[in-house]
Amino acid sequence: MPTSFALSDVFLAEVDQRLRAFVDRQRPLISGPELNPLLEAAEDFLSGGKRLRPAFCYWGWRGAGGGDDPAIFTAAASLELLQASALIHDDVMDASDLRRGRPAAHRRFQALHEESGWQGSAEQFGEGAAVLLGSLLLVWSSEMWRTSGLPAASLAAAERVHDQMRTELMCGQYLDLLEQAHGGGTFESALRVALHKSGKYSVEQPLRLGLLLAARAEEPWIDRLCVDYGQKVGIAFQLRDDVLGVFGDPVETGKPAGDDLREGKRTMLIARALSEATPRQAADVRLLLGDPKLEEDGVRRLREIIEETGALAASEEMIKRYLDDALACLESAPITAEAREALRELAIAATSRRS
Amino acid sequence: MPTSFALSDVFLAEVDQRLRAFVDRQRPLISGPELNPLLEAAEDFLSGGKRLRPAFCYWGWRGAGGGDDPAIFTAAASLELLQASALIHDDVMDASDLRRGRPAAHRRFQALHEESGWQGSAEQFGEGAAVLLGSLLLVWSSEMWRTSGLPAASLAAAERVHDQMRTELMCGQYLDLLEQAHGGGTFESALRVALHKSGKYSVEQPLRLGLLLAARAEEPWIDRLCVDYGQKVGIAFQLRDDVLGVFGDPVETGKPAGDDLREGKRTMLIARALSEATPRQAADVRLLLGDPKLEEDGVRRLREIIEETGALAASEEMIKRYLDDALACLESAPITAEAREALRELAIAATSRRS
């Protein structure tokens, strides 16, 4: 991701350090060799990630006049715990094998079971342990947020949105499950899921949290910035994610090539391709999409259809339009010049062709 | 459960009403026919349950001098959300079919998928939806606790324990998974799991939360009461649960007869039976325990072994001893007479032969 200002090394090091310190604080409760794998899995998982959500929160705070208070790094970093929780549960639900180029959490615990020669189903143990790890990180995310050291008045101003975001995330994930189950979703229904599942909680709400923490009150300009900039960047981010899930380089995505195709993900990209497909193309999509054993030639055929129907070009066009609109909104927002520049960078980074 | 004072109709109605009001408050975020099944599953699940954890919390509060503040009912009721979350995730992890005499949450969503004729695996959809529902209730439990309306000073005094309880719960559940995976656990290891998984979060910590909310400071007598009464009642409660899981009446437990045997649960009861078994009995246990298709005669044989080895009698003896010890500690605690009577009743109810 080509950004050095908004996601500077100093910022990334702060986030890393806060996450490590928080997990360390939990160590006395998670003592003993038996619980170590749980702690190690948490640490490994948290060492990865692009830190986009903490960055949107941090630059919201700075934009509304917040200073370089150490507590904001802790509060912002807590959003990585929420994200980690969602990804771990997501991988269980999708039965994904890989995450960030390494075994998904449930596969990691499954391997532990197998290597240890334990009794019962290794797969069931892996899934159970991953559900618990995800829940643990979910619980920790709110603890880290509340105990960040930010003033009570800041936390109180952001509390409603913080609660709401977490309910929205679960509902968005459920809508995503439904979208896959319904199958022939339209572009509009896929867009709705993208907004609920990713748009809101990846960009809009982290940004809103940062703004509210600093401003300590909901104001019309905050809402305008979060909707006009935040939601648009969020949708463009999801559109980019859809494209990378089909065309992305495995080295960069940390997932096998065409993984979304194998999982049969009903994304905006797929909905668009299906709505423009010839009968022959549509039949091929129905045959290949969601085949867990899909080989390279199947991936190639689906990519071809997505290109030939114009779905890829339309997605790129939409990403560009959403991004341009978002950047235009940014110009008029009454935030600091530094934050404006950082949010411009973040919007570009979140939607760029490199993952 | 033979109690009319500690778990009075008025108390139960208050808890029900707070839970309904909280879920109603979430309705605007969960609108639309697609999300309705999530909300309905939450409501149905929350309408059941014995309300033991809210009762321990409420009577802790009253015991330390708290008045009949409406906010305490809300805070106490929030513990039912945590419990519901744990049970829903537990049923996914154990692949249980029934809960409280009705389909487990994941089976309910699986049926929705089947009846709707949706695409993909109904089982995978059911599990995914149940993981999300459990996470939603987990998130709600802390929101309901924090927004109960209790004074900030009360919440602050209990915050550390509230956070700790939720981490302990996840770790306890993980230890339980490990215990099943390790197989030949000892009585001591099963006791450790029981203390972590159920003892602490079913009795000790709910009681401690109530006491801290009212006393607004950690005090030696609070800790003594929570450990000497709370942990002992918690272990006796788990021992009773173990016995009911094998010998309980399906009408009362809401689970098929001998369900714990079919799931191969490594409880204190089983550990004791194995340690006292003859080679022939031990071979039968190894053969039958954990067989998902175990029929009535297999259940009968395992029950016979548990009785013949003296494990059942030993469990009943332990329950009685822990209960007597807990009740003795209660006498010297500096709490109100009313709370003492209620906690006496609750200890007996939580460990009685009727579920």
Coordinates of N, CA and C in Angstrom, one line a residue, chain A residues 145-322:
Chain A
W145 N -10.7 -1.0 24.3 CA -11.3 0.3 24.0 C -11.6 1.1 25.2
R146 N -12.3 0.5 26.2 CA -12.7 1.2 27.4 C -11.6 1.6 28.3
T147 N -10.5 0.7 28.3 CA -9.5 1.0 29.3 C -8.3 1.6 28.6
S148 N -8.5 2.3 27.5 CA -7.5 2.9 26.7 C -6.8 4.1 27.4
G149 N -7.5 4.7 28.4 CA -7.0 5.8 29.1 C -7.6 7.1 28.5
L150 N -8.5 7.1 27.5 CA -9.1 8.3 27.0 C -10.0 8.9 28.1
P151 N -10.2 10.2 28.1 CA -11.1 10.8 29.1 C -12.6 10.2 29.0
A152 N -13.2 10.1 30.1 CA -14.6 9.5 30.2 C -15.5 10.3 29.2
A153 N -15.3 11.6 29.1 CA -16.2 12.3 28.2 C -16.1 12.0 26.8
S154 N -14.8 11.6 26.4 CA -14.6 11.2 25.0 C -15.3 9.8 24.8
L155 N -15.0 8.9 25.7 CA -15.6 7.6 25.5 C -17.1 7.6 25.5
A156 N -17.7 8.5 26.4 CA -19.2 8.6 26.5 C -19.7 9.1 25.1
A157 N -19.0 10.0 24.5 CA -19.5 10.6 23.3 C -19.5 9.6 22.1
A158 N -18.6 8.6 22.2 CA -18.5 7.6 21.2 C -19.2 6.3 21.5
E159 N -19.7 6.2 22.7 CA -20.2 4.9 23.2 C -21.3 4.3 22.3
R160 N -22.3 5.1 21.9 CA -23.4 4.6 21.1 C -22.9 4.1 19.8
V161 N -22.0 4.8 19.2 CA -21.5 4.3 17.9 C -20.7 3.1 18.0
H162 N -19.9 3.0 19.1 CA -19.1 1.8 19.3 C -20.0 0.6 19.5
D163 N -21.0 0.7 20.3 CA -22.0 -0.4 20.4 C -22.6 -0.8 19.1
Q164 N -23.1 0.3 18.5 CA -23.8 0.1 17.2 C -23.0 -0.6 16.2
M165 N -21.7 -0.2 16.1 CA -20.8 -0.8 15.1 C -20.7 -2.3 15.3
R166 N -20.6 -2.8 16.5 CA -20.5 -4.2 16.7 C -21.7 -5.0 16.4
T167 N -22.9 -4.4 16.7 CA -24.1 -5.1 16.3 C -24.2 -5.1 14.7
E168 N -23.9 -4.0 14.1 CA -23.9 -3.9 12.6 C -23.0 -4.9 12.0
L169 N -21.9 -5.1 12.6 CA -20.9 -6.1 12.1 C -21.5 -7.5 12.0
M170 N -22.1 -7.9 13.2 CA -22.7 -9.3 13.2 C -23.9 -9.4 12.2
C171 N -24.7 -8.3 12.1 CA -25.8 -8.4 11.2 C -25.3 -8.4 9.8
G172 N -24.3 -7.6 9.5 CA -23.7 -7.6 8.2 C -23.1 -8.9 7.8
Q173 N -22.5 -9.6 8.7 CA -22.0 -10.9 8.4 C -23.1 -11.9 8.1
Y174 N -24.2 -11.8 8.9 CA -25.3 -12.6 8.7 C -25.9 -12.4 7.3
L175 N -26.1 -11.1 6.9 CA -26.6 -10.8 5.6 C -25.7 -11.4 4.5
D176 N -24.4 -11.4 4.8 CA -23.4 -12.0 3.8 C -23.7 -13.5 3.7
L177 N -23.9 -14.2 4.8 CA -24.2 -15.6 4.7 C -25.5 -15.8 3.9
L178 N -26.5 -15.0 4.1 CA -27.8 -15.1 3.4 C -27.5 -14.9 1.9
E179 N -26.7 -13.9 1.6 CA -26.4 -13.6 0.2 C -25.9 -14.8 -0.5
Q180 N -24.9 -15.5 0.1 CA -24.4 -16.7 -0.4 C -25.5 -17.7 -0.6
A181 N -26.3 -17.8 0.4 CA -27.4 -18.9 0.4 C -28.4 -18.6 -0.6
H182 N -28.7 -17.3 -0.8 CA -29.8 -17.0 -1.8 C -29.3 -17.2 -3.2
G183 N -27.9 -17.2 -3.4 CA -27.4 -17.5 -4.7 C -27.5 -16.3 -5.7
G184 N -28.5 -16.4 -6.5 CA -28.6 -15.4 -7.6 C -28.9 -14.0 -7.1
G185 N -28.1 -13.4 -6.3 CA -28.3 -12.1 -5.8 C -28.1 -11.0 -6.9
T186 N -28.8 -9.9 -6.8 CA -28.6 -8.8 -7.7 C -27.4 -8.0 -7.3
F187 N -27.0 -7.1 -8.2 CA -25.9 -6.1 -7.9 C -26.3 -5.3 -6.7
E188 N -27.6 -4.9 -6.6 CA -28.1 -4.1 -5.5 C -28.0 -4.8 -4.2
S189 N -28.4 -6.1 -4.2 CA -28.3 -6.8 -2.9 C -26.9 -7.0 -2.4
A190 N -26.0 -7.2 -3.4 CA -24.6 -7.4 -3.1 C -24.0 -6.1 -2.5
L191 N -24.5 -5.0 -3.1 CA -24.0 -3.7 -2.7 C -24.5 -3.4 -1.2
R192 N -25.7 -3.8 -0.9 CA -26.2 -3.6 0.4 C -25.4 -4.4 1.4
V193 N -25.1 -5.7 1.1 CA -24.2 -6.5 2.0 C -22.9 -5.8 2.2
A194 N -22.3 -5.3 1.1 CA -21.0 -4.7 1.1 C -21.0 -3.5 2.1
L195 N -22.1 -2.7 2.0 CA -22.2 -1.6 2.8 C -22.3 -2.0 4.3
H196 N -23.2 -3.0 4.6 CA -23.4 -3.4 5.9 C -22.1 -4.1 6.5
K197 N -21.6 -5.0 5.7 CA -20.6 -5.9 6.3 C -19.2 -5.2 6.4
S198 N -18.9 -4.5 5.3 CA -17.5 -4.0 5.3 C -17.5 -2.4 5.3
G199 N -18.4 -1.8 4.5 CA -18.3 -0.4 4.3 C -18.4 0.3 5.7
K200 N -19.4 -0.1 6.4 CA -19.6 0.6 7.7 C -18.5 0.4 8.7
Y201 N -18.2 -0.9 8.9 CA -17.3 -1.1 10.0 C -15.8 -1.0 9.6
S202 N -15.5 -1.0 8.3 CA -14.1 -0.8 7.9 C -13.7 0.6 7.9
V203 N -14.6 1.5 7.5 CA -14.1 2.9 7.2 C -15.0 3.9 8.0
E204 N -16.3 3.8 7.7 CA -17.2 4.9 8.3 C -17.2 4.9 9.8
Q205 N -17.4 3.8 10.4 CA -17.5 3.8 11.9 C -16.2 4.0 12.6
P206 N -15.1 3.4 12.2 CA -13.8 3.8 12.8 C -13.5 5.3 12.7
L207 N -13.7 5.8 11.5 CA -13.5 7.3 11.3 C -14.4 8.1 12.3
R208 N -15.7 7.7 12.3 CA -16.7 8.4 13.2 C -16.3 8.3 14.7
L209 N -15.8 7.1 15.0 CA -15.3 7.0 16.4 C -14.2 8.0 16.8
G210 N -13.2 8.1 15.9 CA -12.1 9.0 16.1 C -12.6 10.4 16.2
L211 N -13.5 10.8 15.3 CA -14.0 12.2 15.3 C -14.8 12.4 16.6
L212 N -15.6 11.5 17.0 CA -16.5 11.7 18.2 C -15.6 11.8 19.4
L213 N -14.6 10.9 19.5 CA -13.7 10.9 20.7 C -13.1 12.3 20.9
A214 N -12.7 13.0 19.8 CA -12.1 14.3 19.9 C -13.1 15.4 20.0
A215 N -14.2 15.3 19.2 CA -15.2 16.4 19.2 C -16.1 16.3 20.5
R216 N -16.3 15.1 21.0 CA -17.1 14.8 22.2 C -18.6 15.2 22.0
A217 N -19.0 15.2 20.7 CA -20.5 15.5 20.5 C -20.7 15.1 19.0
E218 N -21.9 14.6 18.8 CA -22.3 14.4 17.4 C -22.6 15.7 16.7
E219 N -22.0 16.0 15.5 CA -22.3 17.2 14.8 C -22.6 16.9 13.4
P220 N -23.4 17.8 12.7 CA -23.8 17.5 11.4 C -22.6 17.3 10.4
W221 N -21.5 18.1 10.6 CA -20.4 17.9 9.7 C -19.7 16.6 9.8
I222 N -19.8 16.0 11.1 CA -19.2 14.7 11.3 C -19.9 13.7 10.6
D223 N -21.3 13.7 10.7 CA -22.1 12.8 10.0 C -21.9 12.9 8.5
R224 N -21.8 14.1 8.0 CA -21.7 14.3 6.6 C -20.3 13.7 6.1
L225 N -19.3 13.9 6.8 CA -18.0 13.4 6.4 C -18.0 11.8 6.4
C226 N -18.6 11.3 7.5 CA -18.6 9.8 7.7 C -19.4 9.2 6.6
V227 N -20.5 9.8 6.2 CA -21.4 9.2 5.1 C -20.7 9.5 3.7
D228 N -20.5 10.7 3.5 CA -20.0 11.1 2.1 C -18.6 10.6 1.8
Y229 N -17.7 10.7 2.7 CA -16.4 10.1 2.5 C -16.3 8.7 2.9
G230 N -16.8 8.4 4.2 CA -16.6 7.1 4.8 C -17.3 6.0 4.1
Q231 N -18.6 6.1 3.9 CA -19.3 5.0 3.2 C -18.8 4.8 1.8
K232 N -18.4 5.9 1.1 CA -18.0 5.7 -0.3 C -16.6 5.0 -0.3
V233 N -15.7 5.4 0.6 CA -14.4 4.7 0.6 C -14.6 3.2 1.0
G234 N -15.6 3.0 1.9 CA -15.9 1.7 2.4 C -16.4 0.8 1.2
I235 N -17.3 1.3 0.4 CA -17.8 0.5 -0.7 C -16.7 0.3 -1.7
A236 N -15.9 1.3 -2.0 CA -14.8 1.1 -3.0 C -13.8 0.1 -2.5
F237 N -13.5 0.2 -1.2 CA -12.6 -0.8 -0.5 C -13.2 -2.2 -0.7
Q238 N -14.5 -2.4 -0.6 CA -15.0 -3.8 -0.7 C -15.0 -4.2 -2.2
L239 N -15.3 -3.2 -3.1 CA -15.2 -3.5 -4.5 C -13.8 -4.0 -4.9
R240 N -12.8 -3.3 -4.3 CA -11.4 -3.7 -4.6 C -11.1 -5.0 -4.0
D241 N -11.6 -5.3 -2.8 CA -11.5 -6.6 -2.2 C -12.1 -7.7 -3.1
D242 N -13.2 -7.4 -3.7 CA -13.9 -8.4 -4.6 C -12.9 -8.7 -5.8
V243 N -12.4 -7.6 -6.4 CA -11.5 -7.8 -7.5 C -10.2 -8.6 -7.1
L244 N -9.7 -8.2 -6.0 CA -8.4 -8.9 -5.6 C -8.7 -10.4 -5.2
G245 N -10.0 -10.7 -4.8 CA -10.3 -12.1 -4.5 C -10.4 -12.9 -5.7
V246 N -10.5 -12.3 -6.9 CA -10.5 -13.1 -8.1 C -9.2 -12.9 -8.9
F247 N -8.7 -11.7 -9.0 CA -7.5 -11.5 -9.8 C -6.3 -11.2 -9.0
G248 N -6.3 -11.2 -7.7 CA -5.2 -10.8 -6.9 C -4.0 -11.8 -6.9
D249 N -2.9 -11.3 -6.7 CA -1.7 -12.1 -6.6 C -1.6 -12.8 -5.2
P250 N -1.5 -14.1 -5.2 CA -1.5 -14.8 -3.9 C -0.5 -14.3 -3.0
V251 N 0.7 -13.9 -3.5 CA 1.7 -13.4 -2.6 C 1.3 -12.2 -1.9
E252 N 0.5 -11.4 -2.5 CA 0.0 -10.2 -1.8 C -1.3 -10.4 -1.0
T253 N -2.2 -11.2 -1.5 CA -3.5 -11.4 -0.8 C -3.3 -12.4 0.4
G254 N -2.3 -13.2 0.3 CA -2.2 -14.3 1.4 C -3.2 -15.4 1.2
K255 N -3.9 -15.4 0.1 CA -4.9 -16.4 -0.2 C -4.6 -17.1 -1.5
P256 N -5.0 -18.3 -1.8 CA -4.7 -18.9 -3.1 C -5.4 -18.1 -4.2
A257 N -4.8 -18.2 -5.4 CA -5.4 -17.4 -6.5 C -6.9 -17.9 -6.7
G258 N -7.8 -16.9 -6.9 CA -9.2 -17.2 -7.2 C -9.9 -17.8 -6.0
D259 N -9.5 -17.6 -4.8 CA -10.1 -18.2 -3.6 C -11.5 -17.9 -3.5
D260 N -11.9 -16.6 -3.8 CA -13.3 -16.2 -3.7 C -14.2 -17.0 -4.6
L261 N -13.6 -17.4 -5.8 CA -14.4 -18.2 -6.8 C -14.6 -19.6 -6.2
R262 N -13.6 -20.2 -5.6 CA -13.8 -21.5 -5.0 C -14.8 -21.5 -3.9
E263 N -14.8 -20.4 -3.1 CA -15.8 -20.3 -2.0 C -17.2 -19.9 -2.5
G264 N -17.2 -19.5 -3.8 CA -18.5 -19.2 -4.4 C -19.1 -17.9 -3.9
K265 N -18.2 -17.0 -3.5 CA -18.6 -15.7 -2.9 C -19.5 -14.9 -3.9
R266 N -20.7 -14.5 -3.5 CA -21.6 -13.7 -4.3 C -21.3 -12.2 -4.1
T267 N -20.3 -11.7 -4.8 CA -19.9 -10.3 -4.7 C -20.5 -9.4 -5.7
M268 N -20.3 -8.1 -5.6 CA -20.8 -7.2 -6.6 C -20.3 -7.6 -8.0
L269 N -19.0 -8.0 -8.0 CA -18.3 -8.3 -9.2 C -19.0 -9.5 -9.9
I270 N -19.4 -10.5 -9.2 CA -20.0 -11.7 -9.7 C -21.5 -11.3 -10.1
A271 N -22.1 -10.6 -9.3 CA -23.5 -10.2 -9.6 C -23.6 -9.4 -11.0
R272 N -22.6 -8.5 -11.2 CA -22.5 -7.8 -12.4 C -22.2 -8.7 -13.6
A273 N -21.3 -9.6 -13.4 CA -20.9 -10.5 -14.5 C -22.1 -11.4 -14.9
L274 N -22.9 -11.9 -13.9 CA -24.0 -12.7 -14.2 C -25.1 -11.9 -14.9
S275 N -25.3 -10.7 -14.5 CA -26.4 -9.9 -15.1 C -26.1 -9.6 -16.6
E276 N -24.8 -9.6 -17.0 CA -24.4 -9.3 -18.3 C -24.0 -10.5 -19.1
A277 N -24.1 -11.7 -18.5 CA -23.5 -12.9 -19.2 C -24.5 -13.4 -20.3
T278 N -23.8 -14.0 -21.3 CA -24.6 -14.8 -22.3 C -25.1 -16.1 -21.6
P279 N -26.1 -16.7 -22.2 CA -26.5 -18.0 -21.6 C -25.4 -19.0 -21.4
R280 N -24.5 -19.1 -22.4 CA -23.3 -20.0 -22.3 C -22.4 -19.6 -21.1
Q281 N -22.1 -18.3 -21.0 CA -21.3 -17.8 -19.9 C -22.0 -18.1 -18.6
A282 N -23.3 -17.8 -18.5 CA -24.0 -18.0 -17.3 C -24.0 -19.4 -16.8
A283 N -24.1 -20.3 -17.8 CA -24.0 -21.8 -17.5 C -22.7 -22.1 -16.9
D284 N -21.6 -21.6 -17.5 CA -20.3 -21.9 -17.0 C -20.1 -21.3 -15.6
V285 N -20.6 -20.1 -15.3 CA -20.5 -19.6 -14.0 C -21.2 -20.5 -13.0
R286 N -22.4 -20.9 -13.4 CA -23.2 -21.8 -12.5 C -22.4 -23.1 -12.2
L287 N -21.8 -23.6 -13.2 CA -21.0 -24.8 -13.1 C -19.8 -24.7 -12.2
L288 N -19.0 -23.6 -12.4 CA -17.7 -23.5 -11.8 C -17.7 -22.8 -10.5
L289 N -18.5 -21.8 -10.3 CA -18.4 -20.9 -9.1 C -18.9 -21.7 -7.9
G290 N -18.0 -21.7 -6.9 CA -18.3 -22.4 -5.6 C -17.9 -23.9 -5.6
D291 N -17.2 -24.3 -6.7 CA -16.6 -25.6 -6.7 C -15.3 -25.6 -5.8
P292 N -15.4 -26.3 -4.7 CA -14.2 -26.2 -3.8 C -12.9 -26.8 -4.4
K293 N -13.1 -27.6 -5.5 CA -11.9 -28.2 -6.1 C -11.5 -27.5 -7.4
L294 N -12.0 -26.3 -7.6 CA -11.8 -25.6 -8.8 C -10.3 -25.5 -9.1
E295 N -9.9 -25.9 -10.3 CA -8.5 -25.9 -10.7 C -8.1 -24.6 -11.5
E296 N -6.9 -24.5 -11.9 CA -6.4 -23.3 -12.6 C -7.2 -22.9 -13.8
D297 N -7.6 -24.0 -14.6 CA -8.3 -23.6 -15.9 C -9.7 -23.1 -15.6
G298 N -10.3 -23.6 -14.5 CA -11.6 -23.1 -14.1 C -11.5 -21.7 -13.6
V299 N -10.5 -21.4 -12.9 CA -10.3 -20.0 -12.4 C -10.1 -19.1 -13.6
R300 N -9.3 -19.6 -14.6 CA -9.0 -18.8 -15.8 C -10.3 -18.5 -16.6
R301 N -11.2 -19.6 -16.7 CA -12.4 -19.4 -17.4 C -13.3 -18.4 -16.7
L302 N -13.4 -18.4 -15.4 CA -14.3 -17.5 -14.7 C -13.7 -16.0 -14.8
R303 N -12.4 -15.9 -14.7 CA -11.8 -14.6 -14.9 C -12.1 -14.0 -16.3
E304 N -12.0 -14.9 -17.3 CA -12.3 -14.5 -18.7 C -13.8 -14.0 -18.8
I305 N -14.7 -14.7 -18.2 CA -16.1 -14.3 -18.2 C -16.3 -12.9 -17.5
I306 N -15.6 -12.8 -16.4 CA -15.8 -11.5 -15.6 C -15.2 -10.4 -16.4
E307 N -14.1 -10.6 -17.2 CA -13.6 -9.6 -18.1 C -14.5 -9.3 -19.3
E308 N -14.9 -10.4 -19.9 CA -15.7 -10.3 -21.2 C -17.0 -9.6 -21.0
T309 N -17.6 -9.9 -19.8 CA -19.0 -9.3 -19.6 C -18.8 -7.8 -19.2
G310 N -17.6 -7.4 -19.1 CA -17.4 -6.0 -18.7 C -17.5 -5.7 -17.2
A311 N -17.7 -6.8 -16.4 CA -17.9 -6.6 -15.0 C -16.6 -6.1 -14.3
L312 N -15.4 -6.5 -14.8 CA -14.2 -6.0 -14.2 C -14.0 -4.5 -14.5
A313 N -14.2 -4.2 -15.7 CA -14.1 -2.8 -16.1 C -15.1 -1.9 -15.3
A314 N -16.3 -2.4 -15.2 CA -17.4 -1.7 -14.4 C -17.0 -1.5 -13.0
S315 N -16.4 -2.5 -12.4 CA -15.9 -2.4 -11.0 C -14.8 -1.4 -10.9
E316 N -13.9 -1.4 -11.8 CA -12.8 -0.5 -11.7 C -13.3 1.0 -11.9
E317 N -14.3 1.1 -12.8 CA -14.9 2.4 -13.0 C -15.6 2.9 -11.7
M318 N -16.3 2.0 -11.1 CA -17.1 2.3 -9.9 C -16.1 2.7 -8.7
I319 N -15.0 1.9 -8.6 CA -14.0 2.2 -7.6 C -13.5 3.7 -7.8
K320 N -13.2 4.0 -9.0 CA -12.7 5.3 -9.3 C -13.7 6.4 -9.0
R321 N -15.0 6.1 -9.4 CA -16.0 7.1 -9.1 C -16.2 7.3 -7.6
Y322 N -16.4 6.2 -6.9 CA -16.6 6.3 -5.4 C -15.4 7.1 -4.8

